[in-house]
PDB file of C-alpha atoms in Angstrom:
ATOM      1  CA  UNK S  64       0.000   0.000   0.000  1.00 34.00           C
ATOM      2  CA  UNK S  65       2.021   3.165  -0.720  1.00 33.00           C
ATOM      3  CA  UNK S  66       0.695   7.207  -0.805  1.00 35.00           C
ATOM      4  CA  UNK S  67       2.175   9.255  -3.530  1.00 36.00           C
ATOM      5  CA  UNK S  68       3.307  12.690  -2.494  1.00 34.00           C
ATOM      6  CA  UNK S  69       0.454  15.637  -2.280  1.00 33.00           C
ATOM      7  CA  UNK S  70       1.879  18.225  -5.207  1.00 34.00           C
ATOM      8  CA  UNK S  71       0.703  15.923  -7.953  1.00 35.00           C
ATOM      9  CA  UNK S  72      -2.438  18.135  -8.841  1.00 36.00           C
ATOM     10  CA  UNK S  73      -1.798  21.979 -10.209  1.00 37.00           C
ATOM     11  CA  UNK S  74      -4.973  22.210 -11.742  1.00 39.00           C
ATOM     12  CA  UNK S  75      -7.670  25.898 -10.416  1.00 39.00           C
ATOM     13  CA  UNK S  76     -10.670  23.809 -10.501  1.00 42.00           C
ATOM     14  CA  UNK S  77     -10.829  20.332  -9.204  1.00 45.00           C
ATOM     15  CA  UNK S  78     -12.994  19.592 -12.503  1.00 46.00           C
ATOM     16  CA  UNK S  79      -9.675  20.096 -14.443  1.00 51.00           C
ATOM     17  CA  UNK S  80      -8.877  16.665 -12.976  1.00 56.00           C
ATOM     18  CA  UNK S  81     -10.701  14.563 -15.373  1.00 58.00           C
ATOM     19  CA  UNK S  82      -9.752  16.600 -18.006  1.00 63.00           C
ATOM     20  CA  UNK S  83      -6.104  16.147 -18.361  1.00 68.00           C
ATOM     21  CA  UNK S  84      -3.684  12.617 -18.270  1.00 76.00           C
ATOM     22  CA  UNK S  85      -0.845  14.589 -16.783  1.00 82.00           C
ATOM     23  CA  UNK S  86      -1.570  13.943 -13.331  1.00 82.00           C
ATOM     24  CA  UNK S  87      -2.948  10.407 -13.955  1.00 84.00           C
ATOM     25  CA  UNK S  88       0.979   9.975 -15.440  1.00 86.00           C
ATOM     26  CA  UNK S  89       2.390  11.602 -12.558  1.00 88.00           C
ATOM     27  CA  UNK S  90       0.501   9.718 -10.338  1.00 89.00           C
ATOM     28  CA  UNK S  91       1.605   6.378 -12.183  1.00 91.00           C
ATOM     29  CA  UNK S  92       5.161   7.690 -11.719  1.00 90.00           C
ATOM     30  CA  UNK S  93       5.832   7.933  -8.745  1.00 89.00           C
ATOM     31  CA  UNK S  94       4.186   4.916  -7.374  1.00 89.00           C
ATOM     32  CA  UNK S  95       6.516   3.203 -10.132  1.00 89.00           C
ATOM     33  CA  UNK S  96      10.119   5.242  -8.818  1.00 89.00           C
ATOM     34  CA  UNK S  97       8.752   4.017  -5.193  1.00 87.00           C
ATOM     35  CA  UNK S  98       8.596  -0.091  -6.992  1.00 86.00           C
ATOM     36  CA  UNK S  99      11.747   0.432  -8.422  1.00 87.00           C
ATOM     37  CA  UNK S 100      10.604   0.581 -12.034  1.00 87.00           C
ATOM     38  CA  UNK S 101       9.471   2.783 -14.590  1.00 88.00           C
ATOM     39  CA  UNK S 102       7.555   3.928 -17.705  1.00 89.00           C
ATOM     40  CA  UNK S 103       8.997   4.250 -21.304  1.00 89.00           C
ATOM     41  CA  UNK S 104       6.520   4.371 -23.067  1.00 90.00           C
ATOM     42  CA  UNK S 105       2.561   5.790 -22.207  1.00 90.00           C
ATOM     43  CA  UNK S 106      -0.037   3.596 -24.756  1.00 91.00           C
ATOM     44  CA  UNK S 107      -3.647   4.123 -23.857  1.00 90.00           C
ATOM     45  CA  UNK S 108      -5.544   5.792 -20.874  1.00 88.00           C
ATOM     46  CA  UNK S 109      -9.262   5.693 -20.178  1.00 89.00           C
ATOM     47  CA  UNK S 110     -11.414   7.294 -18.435  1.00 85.00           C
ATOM     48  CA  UNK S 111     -15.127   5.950 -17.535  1.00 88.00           C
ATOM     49  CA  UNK S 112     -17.351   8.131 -15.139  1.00 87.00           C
ATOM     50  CA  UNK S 113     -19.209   5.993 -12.974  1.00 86.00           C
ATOM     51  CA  UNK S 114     -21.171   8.252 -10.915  1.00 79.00           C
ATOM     52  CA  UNK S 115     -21.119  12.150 -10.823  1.00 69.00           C
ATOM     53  CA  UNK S 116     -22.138  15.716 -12.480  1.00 62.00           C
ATOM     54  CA  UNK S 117     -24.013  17.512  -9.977  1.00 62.00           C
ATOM     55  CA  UNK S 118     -23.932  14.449  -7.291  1.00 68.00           C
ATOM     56  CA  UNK S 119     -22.122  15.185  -3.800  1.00 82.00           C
ATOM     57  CA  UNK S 120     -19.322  12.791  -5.385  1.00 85.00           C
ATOM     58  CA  UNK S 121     -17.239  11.993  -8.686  1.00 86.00           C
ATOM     59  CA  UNK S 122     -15.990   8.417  -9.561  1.00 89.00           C
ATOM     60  CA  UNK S 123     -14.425   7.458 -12.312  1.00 89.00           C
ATOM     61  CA  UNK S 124     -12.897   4.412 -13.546  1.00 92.00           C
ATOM     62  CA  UNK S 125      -9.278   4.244 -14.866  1.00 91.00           C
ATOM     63  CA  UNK S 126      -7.340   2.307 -16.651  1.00 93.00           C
ATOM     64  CA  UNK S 127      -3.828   2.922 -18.391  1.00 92.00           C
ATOM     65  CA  UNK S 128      -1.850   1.059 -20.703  1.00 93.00           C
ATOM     66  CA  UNK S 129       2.018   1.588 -20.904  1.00 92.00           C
ATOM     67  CA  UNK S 130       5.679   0.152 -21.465  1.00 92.00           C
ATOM     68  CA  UNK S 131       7.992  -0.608 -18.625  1.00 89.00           C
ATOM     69  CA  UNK S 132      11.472  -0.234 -18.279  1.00 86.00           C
ATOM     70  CA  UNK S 133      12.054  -3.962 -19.988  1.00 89.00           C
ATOM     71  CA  UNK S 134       9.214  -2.654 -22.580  1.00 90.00           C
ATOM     72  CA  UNK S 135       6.883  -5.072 -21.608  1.00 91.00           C
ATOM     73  CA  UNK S 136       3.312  -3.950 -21.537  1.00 93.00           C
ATOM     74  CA  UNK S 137       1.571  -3.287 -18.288  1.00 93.00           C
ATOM     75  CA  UNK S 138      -1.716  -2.078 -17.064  1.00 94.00           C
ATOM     76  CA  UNK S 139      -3.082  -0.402 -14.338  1.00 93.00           C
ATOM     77  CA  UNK S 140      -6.587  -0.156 -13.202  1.00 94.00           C
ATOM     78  CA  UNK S 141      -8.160   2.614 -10.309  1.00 94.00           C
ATOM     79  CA  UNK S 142     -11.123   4.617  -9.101  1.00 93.00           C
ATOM     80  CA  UNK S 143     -11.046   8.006  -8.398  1.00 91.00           C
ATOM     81  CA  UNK S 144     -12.986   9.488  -6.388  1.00 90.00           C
ATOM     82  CA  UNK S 145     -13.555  13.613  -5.970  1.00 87.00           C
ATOM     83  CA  UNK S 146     -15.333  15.399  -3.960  1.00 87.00           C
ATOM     84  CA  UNK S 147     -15.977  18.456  -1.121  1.00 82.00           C
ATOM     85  CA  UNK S 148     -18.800  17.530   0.851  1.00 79.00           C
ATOM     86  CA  UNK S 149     -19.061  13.595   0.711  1.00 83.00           C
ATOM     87  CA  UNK S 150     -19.005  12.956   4.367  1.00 87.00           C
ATOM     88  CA  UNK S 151     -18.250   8.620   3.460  1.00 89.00           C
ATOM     89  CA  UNK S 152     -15.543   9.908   1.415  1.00 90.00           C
ATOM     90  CA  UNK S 153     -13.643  12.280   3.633  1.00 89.00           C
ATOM     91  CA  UNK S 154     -13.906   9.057   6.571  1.00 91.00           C
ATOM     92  CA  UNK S 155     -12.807   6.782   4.256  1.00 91.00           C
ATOM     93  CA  UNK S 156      -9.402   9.234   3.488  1.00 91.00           C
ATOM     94  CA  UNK S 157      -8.872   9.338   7.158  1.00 91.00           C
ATOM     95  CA  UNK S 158      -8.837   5.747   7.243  1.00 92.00           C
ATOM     96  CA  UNK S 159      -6.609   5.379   4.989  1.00 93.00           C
ATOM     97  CA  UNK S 160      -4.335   7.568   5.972  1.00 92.00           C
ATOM     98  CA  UNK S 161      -4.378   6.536   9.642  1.00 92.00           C
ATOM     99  CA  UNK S 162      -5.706   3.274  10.084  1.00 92.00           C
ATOM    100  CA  UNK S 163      -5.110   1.169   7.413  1.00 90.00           C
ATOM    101  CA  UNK S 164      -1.249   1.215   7.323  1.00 90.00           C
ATOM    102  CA  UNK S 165      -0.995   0.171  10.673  1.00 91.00           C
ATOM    103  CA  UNK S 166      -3.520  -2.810  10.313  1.00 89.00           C
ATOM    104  CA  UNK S 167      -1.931  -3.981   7.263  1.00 86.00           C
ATOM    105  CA  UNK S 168       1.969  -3.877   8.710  1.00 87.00           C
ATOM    106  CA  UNK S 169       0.260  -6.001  11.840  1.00 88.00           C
ATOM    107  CA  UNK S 170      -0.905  -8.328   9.134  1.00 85.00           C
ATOM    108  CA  UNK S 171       2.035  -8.647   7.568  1.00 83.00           C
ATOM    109  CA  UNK S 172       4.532  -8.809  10.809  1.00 87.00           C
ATOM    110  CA  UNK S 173       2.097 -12.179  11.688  1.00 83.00           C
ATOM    111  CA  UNK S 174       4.074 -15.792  11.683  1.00 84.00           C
ATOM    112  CA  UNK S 175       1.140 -16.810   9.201  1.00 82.00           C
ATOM    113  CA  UNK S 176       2.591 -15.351   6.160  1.00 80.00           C
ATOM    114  CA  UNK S 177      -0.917 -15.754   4.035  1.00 81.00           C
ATOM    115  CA  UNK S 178      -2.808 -13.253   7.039  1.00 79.00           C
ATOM    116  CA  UNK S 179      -2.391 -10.297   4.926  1.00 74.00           C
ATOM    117  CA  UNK S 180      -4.544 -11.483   2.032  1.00 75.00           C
ATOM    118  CA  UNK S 181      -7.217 -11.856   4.815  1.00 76.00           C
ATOM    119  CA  UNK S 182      -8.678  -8.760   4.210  1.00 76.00           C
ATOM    120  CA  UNK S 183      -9.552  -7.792   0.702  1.00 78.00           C
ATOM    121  CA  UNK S 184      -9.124  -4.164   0.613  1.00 82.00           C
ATOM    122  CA  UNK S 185      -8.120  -1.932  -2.469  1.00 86.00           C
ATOM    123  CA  UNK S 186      -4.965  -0.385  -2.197  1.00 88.00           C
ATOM    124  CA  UNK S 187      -4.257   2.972  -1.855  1.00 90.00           C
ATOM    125  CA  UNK S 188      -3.134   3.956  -4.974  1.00 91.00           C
ATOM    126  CA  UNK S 189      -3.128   7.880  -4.014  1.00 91.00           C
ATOM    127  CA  UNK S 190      -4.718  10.436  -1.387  1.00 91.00           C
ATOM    128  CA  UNK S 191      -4.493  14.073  -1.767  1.00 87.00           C
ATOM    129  CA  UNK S 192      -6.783  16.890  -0.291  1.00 85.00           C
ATOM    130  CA  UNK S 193      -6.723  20.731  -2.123  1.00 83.00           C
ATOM    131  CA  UNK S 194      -8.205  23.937  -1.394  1.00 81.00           C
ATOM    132  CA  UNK S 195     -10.416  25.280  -4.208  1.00 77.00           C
ATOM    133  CA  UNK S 196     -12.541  28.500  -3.927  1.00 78.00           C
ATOM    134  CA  UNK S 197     -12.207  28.428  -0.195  1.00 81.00           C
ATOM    135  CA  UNK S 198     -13.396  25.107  -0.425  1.00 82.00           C
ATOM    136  CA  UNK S 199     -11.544  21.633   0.706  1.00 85.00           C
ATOM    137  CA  UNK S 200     -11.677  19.151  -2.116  1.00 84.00           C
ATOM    138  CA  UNK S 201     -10.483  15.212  -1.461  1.00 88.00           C
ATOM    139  CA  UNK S 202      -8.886  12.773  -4.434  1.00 89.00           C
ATOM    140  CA  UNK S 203      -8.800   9.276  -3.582  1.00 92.00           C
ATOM    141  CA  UNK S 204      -7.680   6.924  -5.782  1.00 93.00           C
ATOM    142  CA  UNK S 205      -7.475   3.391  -5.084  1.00 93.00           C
ATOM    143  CA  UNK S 206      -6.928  -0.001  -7.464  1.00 92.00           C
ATOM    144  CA  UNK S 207      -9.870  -1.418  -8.807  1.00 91.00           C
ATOM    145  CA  UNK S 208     -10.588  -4.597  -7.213  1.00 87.00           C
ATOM    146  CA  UNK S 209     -13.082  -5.387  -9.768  1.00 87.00           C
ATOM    147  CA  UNK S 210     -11.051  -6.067 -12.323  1.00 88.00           C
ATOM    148  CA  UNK S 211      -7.460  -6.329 -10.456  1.00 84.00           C
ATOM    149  CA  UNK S 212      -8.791  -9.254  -7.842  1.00 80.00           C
ATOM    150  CA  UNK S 213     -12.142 -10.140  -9.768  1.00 81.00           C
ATOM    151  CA  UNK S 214     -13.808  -9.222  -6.622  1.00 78.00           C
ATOM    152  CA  UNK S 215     -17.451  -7.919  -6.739  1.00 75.00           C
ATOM    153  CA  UNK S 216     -19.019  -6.320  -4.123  1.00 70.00           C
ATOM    154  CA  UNK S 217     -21.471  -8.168  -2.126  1.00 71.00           C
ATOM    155  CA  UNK S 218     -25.292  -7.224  -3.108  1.00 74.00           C
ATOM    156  CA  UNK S 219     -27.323  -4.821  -1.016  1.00 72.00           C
ATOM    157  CA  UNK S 220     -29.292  -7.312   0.623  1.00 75.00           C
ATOM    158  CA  UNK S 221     -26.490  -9.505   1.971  1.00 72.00           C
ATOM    159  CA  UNK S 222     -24.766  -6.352   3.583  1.00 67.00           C
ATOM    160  CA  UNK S 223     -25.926  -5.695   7.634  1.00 66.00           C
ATOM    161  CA  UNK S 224     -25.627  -2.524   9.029  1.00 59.00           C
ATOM    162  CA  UNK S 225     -23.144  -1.425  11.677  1.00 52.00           C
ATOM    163  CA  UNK S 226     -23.403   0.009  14.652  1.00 44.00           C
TER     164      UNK S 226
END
């Protein structure tokens, strides 16, 4: 699980986001430098809104094609999510930032080596939180399980609620 560094977006609106691959690439980059590899060659990016204009929250799906260091072709596949005022959001970027990395180093300090594919949790691909307009504005991105794992999420009626 690794966070890139917070200067990746220089955009004025958070909308600007979407609209450009150079942060996506930057983004890709440095997770890469931090795995010891790199990127010759960009091929193909995608982008595939999932949920959004005028909700509380963007998503979009990701996906980017490109050339290694050995120039063999790899792919990558995340969410992103945007938003200012998606309360689930802005807990689930705490989380991450302050939970998660200490559950998942207890998992993997355990004698059972297999104890940190217990939980199935995206990784953190990327958490970064702007001011725009006066206005606080959080970017998650995170892999996308769906097709990464082949996980799908369970169905609405199988889920209980917490407490």
């Amino acid at each position: 699980m690794g966070i890139c560094g917070s200067k990746i977006i220089r955009s004025r609106s958070y909308i600007d986001v979407l609209e450009s691959t150079v942060w996506i690439r930057e983004i890709l980059i440095s997770r890469l430098k931090k795995r010891k590899s790199s990127v010759s060659k960009f091929k193909n990016f995608s982008f595939e809104p999932i949920k959004g204009n005028g909700t509380i929250e963007d998503v979009s799906r990701v996906s980017i094609e490109y050339l290694n260091g050995k120039e063999e072709l790899e792919e990558v596949h995340w969410i992103v999510r945007i938003s200012h005022a998606s309360a689930e959001l802005i807990r689930e970027c705490e989380v991450r930032q302050r939970l998660l990395p200490s559950l998942l180093n207890l998992l993997e300090s355990r004698s059972y080596k297999r104890a940190k594919y217990l939980l199935n949790i995206p990784d953190t691909v990327f958490i970064d939180i702007k001011e725009y307009s006066a206005q606080l504005y959080y970017h998650l991105v995170t892999e996308d399980i769906e097709i990464t794992k082949k996980c799908r999420p369970p169905s609405k009626d199988v889920l209980q609620s917490g407490l």
